[in-house]
Amino acid sequence: MSGRLQNRIALITGASRGIGAAVAKRFATEGAHVVLLARTRGGLEEVDDTIRHAHGPENGATLLELDLANLDQVDMIGPTLMERFGRLDILVGNAGLLGDMSPIHHIDADTWTRVMDVNLNANWRLIRTLDPLLRASDAGRAVFVTSGAAHGKRPYWGTYAVSKAALEMMVTCWAAETEQTDMKINLLDPGATRTGMRAEAYPGEDPDTLKPPEAIADVFVDLAAPDCTRHGEVVRAY
């Protein structure tokens, strides 16, 4: 039986754990070939092993071990995927860093730069290098993970909140520029989810009170599917 993402090529950043890993496994179940990107080779191999065990060794993932803060290397992702696949059907921009939970004037400059590079600048580089490949697809889809921290008053969340607010504006600009194409570009706010970043931000919180990453994988499938009609939206998964 064919899945909703049968034969689609999907790149997922931050795919070694948490939401990225859950989305990768679900996309594979729906028939996609997943290209997994993360800094940690061991984590990527664990996700790949799970996919191969579930769907056969011939259906394993393509692994990209890369730190998104190395922006010049991000530029090479497009040419690499073009040479390998000739197109890209789905981009999931999930990777992110929290940074320091401290007053704005106490944030270390190196920390600020790294968070902005991973949460914002790397996604801009991905858009630049992957836009031609997504246009080459018959139904290019892009989903970027955002956060409620992008809105309202967020004391001590400065670095992360600023990066996500800027990400939302950047992605909605790109969506507005592609309205006359077959592409559908959206943002997804997963809400409170049981992830390592959530535990870092709320160390006293009971993780068992939160939904697991697998609980929101369906929403990613909906936004990545060829029949998706949503465009330029911030979708709330709660």
PDB file of N, CA and C in Angstrom, residues 15-64:
ATOM      1  N   ALA A  15      17.710  15.880  12.627  1.00  0.00           N
ATOM      2  CA  ALA A  15      16.991  14.611  12.487  1.00  0.00           C
ATOM      3  C   ALA A  15      17.518  13.496  13.372  1.00  0.00           C
ATOM      4  N   SER A  16      18.465  13.777  14.242  1.00  0.00           N
ATOM      5  CA  SER A  16      19.059  12.708  15.050  1.00  0.00           C
ATOM      6  C   SER A  16      18.290  12.405  16.322  1.00  0.00           C
ATOM      7  N   ARG A  17      17.339  13.266  16.690  1.00  0.00           N
ATOM      8  CA  ARG A  17      16.583  13.042  17.924  1.00  0.00           C
ATOM      9  C   ARG A  17      15.326  13.906  17.915  1.00  0.00           C
ATOM     10  N   GLY A  18      14.505  13.732  18.933  1.00  0.00           N
ATOM     11  CA  GLY A  18      13.358  14.599  19.141  1.00  0.00           C
ATOM     12  C   GLY A  18      12.389  14.645  17.975  1.00  0.00           C
ATOM     13  N   ILE A  19      11.911  15.849  17.685  1.00  0.00           N
ATOM     14  CA  ILE A  19      10.919  16.029  16.630  1.00  0.00           C
ATOM     15  C   ILE A  19      11.468  15.607  15.277  1.00  0.00           C
ATOM     16  N   GLY A  20      12.710  15.961  14.978  1.00  0.00           N
ATOM     17  CA  GLY A  20      13.284  15.603  13.685  1.00  0.00           C
ATOM     18  C   GLY A  20      13.330  14.113  13.455  1.00  0.00           C
ATOM     19  N   ALA A  21      13.732  13.364  14.476  1.00  0.00           N
ATOM     20  CA  ALA A  21      13.792  11.906  14.350  1.00  0.00           C
ATOM     21  C   ALA A  21      12.401  11.319  14.183  1.00  0.00           C
ATOM     22  N   ALA A  22      11.436  11.828  14.936  1.00  0.00           N
ATOM     23  CA  ALA A  22      10.063  11.327  14.837  1.00  0.00           C
ATOM     24  C   ALA A  22       9.482  11.588  13.457  1.00  0.00           C
ATOM     25  N   VAL A  23       9.746  12.770  12.916  1.00  0.00           N
ATOM     26  CA  VAL A  23       9.245  13.108  11.576  1.00  0.00           C
ATOM     27  C   VAL A  23       9.917  12.235  10.522  1.00  0.00           C
ATOM     28  N   ALA A  24      11.218  12.008  10.669  1.00  0.00           N
ATOM     29  CA  ALA A  24      11.933  11.165   9.707  1.00  0.00           C
ATOM     30  C   ALA A  24      11.342   9.764   9.660  1.00  0.00           C
ATOM     31  N   LYS A  25      11.104   9.180  10.806  1.00  0.00           N
ATOM     32  CA  LYS A  25      10.549   7.827  10.857  1.00  0.00           C
ATOM     33  C   LYS A  25       9.147   7.784  10.258  1.00  0.00           C
ATOM     34  N   ARG A  26       8.354   8.806  10.551  1.00  0.00           N
ATOM     35  CA  ARG A  26       6.997   8.825  10.014  1.00  0.00           C
ATOM     36  C   ARG A  26       7.001   9.049   8.507  1.00  0.00           C
ATOM     37  N   PHE A  27       7.854   9.935   8.022  1.00  0.00           N
ATOM     38  CA  PHE A  27       7.948  10.148   6.580  1.00  0.00           C
ATOM     39  C   PHE A  27       8.347   8.857   5.871  1.00  0.00           C
ATOM     40  N   ALA A  28       9.285   8.115   6.460  1.00  0.00           N
ATOM     41  CA  ALA A  28       9.703   6.849   5.863  1.00  0.00           C
ATOM     42  C   ALA A  28       8.534   5.868   5.820  1.00  0.00           C
ATOM     43  N   THR A  29       7.737   5.852   6.870  1.00  0.00           N
ATOM     44  CA  THR A  29       6.553   4.988   6.900  1.00  0.00           C
ATOM     45  C   THR A  29       5.578   5.362   5.793  1.00  0.00           C
ATOM     46  N   GLU A  30       5.540   6.658   5.456  1.00  0.00           N
ATOM     47  CA  GLU A  30       4.635   7.134   4.404  1.00  0.00           C
ATOM     48  C   GLU A  30       5.240   6.998   3.011  1.00  0.00           C
ATOM     49  N   GLY A  31       6.428   6.371   2.918  1.00  0.00           N
ATOM     50  CA  GLY A  31       7.002   6.063   1.612  1.00  0.00           C
ATOM     51  C   GLY A  31       8.061   7.011   1.112  1.00  0.00           C
ATOM     52  N   ALA A  32       8.455   8.017   1.916  1.00  0.00           N
ATOM     53  CA  ALA A  32       9.473   8.966   1.467  1.00  0.00           C
ATOM     54  C   ALA A  32      10.873   8.394   1.634  1.00  0.00           C
ATOM     55  N   HIS A  33      11.788   8.857   0.785  1.00  0.00           N
ATOM     56  CA  HIS A  33      13.211   8.641   1.047  1.00  0.00           C
ATOM     57  C   HIS A  33      13.687   9.844   1.831  1.00  0.00           C
ATOM     58  N   VAL A  34      14.204   9.620   3.034  1.00  0.00           N
ATOM     59  CA  VAL A  34      14.558  10.726   3.912  1.00  0.00           C
ATOM     60  C   VAL A  34      16.065  10.972   3.899  1.00  0.00           C
ATOM     61  N   VAL A  35      16.406  12.238   3.797  1.00  0.00           N
ATOM     62  CA  VAL A  35      17.786  12.696   3.902  1.00  0.00           C
ATOM     63  C   VAL A  35      17.903  13.343   5.281  1.00  0.00           C
ATOM     64  N   LEU A  36      18.679  12.725   6.150  1.00  0.00           N
ATOM     65  CA  LEU A  36      18.740  13.142   7.546  1.00  0.00           C
ATOM     66  C   LEU A  36      19.986  13.971   7.797  1.00  0.00           C
ATOM     67  N   LEU A  37      19.800  15.157   8.363  1.00  0.00           N
ATOM     68  CA  LEU A  37      20.914  16.062   8.627  1.00  0.00           C
ATOM     69  C   LEU A  37      20.988  16.363  10.118  1.00  0.00           C
ATOM     70  N   ALA A  38      22.172  16.226  10.684  1.00  0.00           N
ATOM     71  CA  ALA A  38      22.410  16.569  12.089  1.00  0.00           C
ATOM     72  C   ALA A  38      23.917  16.604  12.326  1.00  0.00           C
ATOM     73  N   ARG A  39      24.305  17.096  13.493  1.00  0.00           N
ATOM     74  CA  ARG A  39      25.728  17.152  13.845  1.00  0.00           C
ATOM     75  C   ARG A  39      26.262  15.803  14.307  1.00  0.00           C
ATOM     76  N   THR A  40      25.381  14.962  14.856  1.00  0.00           N
ATOM     77  CA  THR A  40      25.807  13.749  15.549  1.00  0.00           C
ATOM     78  C   THR A  40      25.632  12.529  14.663  1.00  0.00           C
ATOM     79  N   ARG A  41      26.742  11.926  14.230  1.00  0.00           N
ATOM     80  CA  ARG A  41      26.683  10.762  13.356  1.00  0.00           C
ATOM     81  C   ARG A  41      25.976   9.593  14.034  1.00  0.00           C
ATOM     82  N   GLY A  42      26.291   9.381  15.324  1.00  0.00           N
ATOM     83  CA  GLY A  42      25.686   8.261  16.024  1.00  0.00           C
ATOM     84  C   GLY A  42      24.175   8.358  16.073  1.00  0.00           C
ATOM     85  N   GLY A  43      23.651   9.543  16.328  1.00  0.00           N
ATOM     86  CA  GLY A  43      22.200   9.724  16.366  1.00  0.00           C
ATOM     87  C   GLY A  43      21.563   9.497  15.015  1.00  0.00           C
ATOM     88  N   LEU A  44      22.206   9.978  13.957  1.00  0.00           N
ATOM     89  CA  LEU A  44      21.690   9.749  12.609  1.00  0.00           C
ATOM     90  C   LEU A  44      21.647   8.262  12.285  1.00  0.00           C
ATOM     91  N   GLU A  45      22.702   7.547  12.663  1.00  0.00           N
ATOM     92  CA  GLU A  45      22.752   6.112  12.371  1.00  0.00           C
ATOM     93  C   GLU A  45      21.675   5.353  13.146  1.00  0.00           C
ATOM     94  N   GLU A  46      21.363   5.791  14.349  1.00  0.00           N
ATOM     95  CA  GLU A  46      20.300   5.146  15.114  1.00  0.00           C
ATOM     96  C   GLU A  46      18.952   5.307  14.419  1.00  0.00           C
ATOM     97  N   VAL A  47      18.676   6.501  13.930  1.00  0.00           N
ATOM     98  CA  VAL A  47      17.413   6.726  13.211  1.00  0.00           C
ATOM     99  C   VAL A  47      17.382   5.900  11.932  1.00  0.00           C
ATOM    100  N   ASP A  48      18.491   5.883  11.219  1.00  0.00           N
ATOM    101  CA  ASP A  48      18.579   5.090   9.994  1.00  0.00           C
ATOM    102  C   ASP A  48      18.368   3.604  10.283  1.00  0.00           C
ATOM    103  N   ASP A  49      18.968   3.105  11.366  1.00  0.00           N
ATOM    104  CA  ASP A  49      18.797   1.698  11.728  1.00  0.00           C
ATOM    105  C   ASP A  49      17.335   1.371  11.993  1.00  0.00           C
ATOM    106  N   THR A  50      16.643   2.288  12.663  1.00  0.00           N
ATOM    107  CA  THR A  50      15.217   2.074  12.943  1.00  0.00           C
ATOM    108  C   THR A  50      14.422   2.009  11.650  1.00  0.00           C
ATOM    109  N   ILE A  51      14.723   2.900  10.718  1.00  0.00           N
ATOM    110  CA  ILE A  51      14.015   2.925   9.438  1.00  0.00           C
ATOM    111  C   ILE A  51      14.293   1.656   8.637  1.00  0.00           C
ATOM    112  N   ARG A  52      15.561   1.232   8.594  1.00  0.00           N
ATOM    113  CA  ARG A  52      15.914   0.019   7.852  1.00  0.00           C
ATOM    114  C   ARG A  52      15.265  -1.213   8.469  1.00  0.00           C
ATOM    115  N   HIS A  53      15.214  -1.262   9.795  1.00  0.00           N
ATOM    116  CA  HIS A  53      14.594  -2.411  10.466  1.00  0.00           C
ATOM    117  C   HIS A  53      13.105  -2.473  10.151  1.00  0.00           C
ATOM    118  N   ALA A  54      12.466  -1.309  10.068  1.00  0.00           N
ATOM    119  CA  ALA A  54      11.025  -1.274   9.835  1.00  0.00           C
ATOM    120  C   ALA A  54      10.650  -1.487   8.375  1.00  0.00           C
ATOM    121  N   HIS A  55      11.492  -1.003   7.453  1.00  0.00           N
ATOM    122  CA  HIS A  55      11.090  -0.974   6.046  1.00  0.00           C
ATOM    123  C   HIS A  55      12.042  -1.698   5.102  1.00  0.00           C
ATOM    124  N   GLY A  56      13.084  -2.329   5.649  1.00  0.00           N
ATOM    125  CA  GLY A  56      14.022  -3.069   4.817  1.00  0.00           C
ATOM    126  C   GLY A  56      15.274  -2.268   4.551  1.00  0.00           C
ATOM    127  N   PRO A  57      16.423  -2.951   4.430  1.00  0.00           N
ATOM    128  CA  PRO A  57      17.709  -2.260   4.232  1.00  0.00           C
ATOM    129  C   PRO A  57      17.768  -1.443   2.957  1.00  0.00           C
ATOM    130  N   GLU A  58      16.977  -1.825   1.967  1.00  0.00           N
ATOM    131  CA  GLU A  58      16.991  -1.084   0.703  1.00  0.00           C
ATOM    132  C   GLU A  58      16.295   0.274   0.835  1.00  0.00           C
ATOM    133  N   ASN A  59      15.598   0.492   1.939  1.00  0.00           N
ATOM    134  CA  ASN A  59      14.866   1.734   2.151  1.00  0.00           C
ATOM    135  C   ASN A  59      15.508   2.610   3.216  1.00  0.00           C
ATOM    136  N   GLY A  60      16.815   2.468   3.391  1.00  0.00           N
ATOM    137  CA  GLY A  60      17.521   3.267   4.379  1.00  0.00           C
ATOM    138  C   GLY A  60      17.610   4.737   3.984  1.00  0.00           C
ATOM    139  N   ALA A  61      17.995   5.541   4.952  1.00  0.00           N
ATOM    140  CA  ALA A  61      18.086   6.977   4.749  1.00  0.00           C
ATOM    141  C   ALA A  61      19.428   7.371   4.143  1.00  0.00           C
ATOM    142  N   THR A  62      19.497   8.598   3.644  1.00  0.00           N
ATOM    143  CA  THR A  62      20.756   9.240   3.277  1.00  0.00           C
ATOM    144  C   THR A  62      21.158  10.132   4.442  1.00  0.00           C
ATOM    145  N   LEU A  63      22.407  10.025   4.900  1.00  0.00           N
ATOM    146  CA  LEU A  63      22.843  10.744   6.092  1.00  0.00           C
ATOM    147  C   LEU A  63      23.777  11.893   5.723  1.00  0.00           C
ATOM    148  N   LEU A  64      23.509  13.065   6.303  1.00  0.00           N
ATOM    149  CA  LEU A  64      24.369  14.234   6.135  1.00  0.00           C
ATOM    150  C   LEU A  64      24.816  14.697   7.523  1.00  0.00           C
TER     151      LEU A  64
END
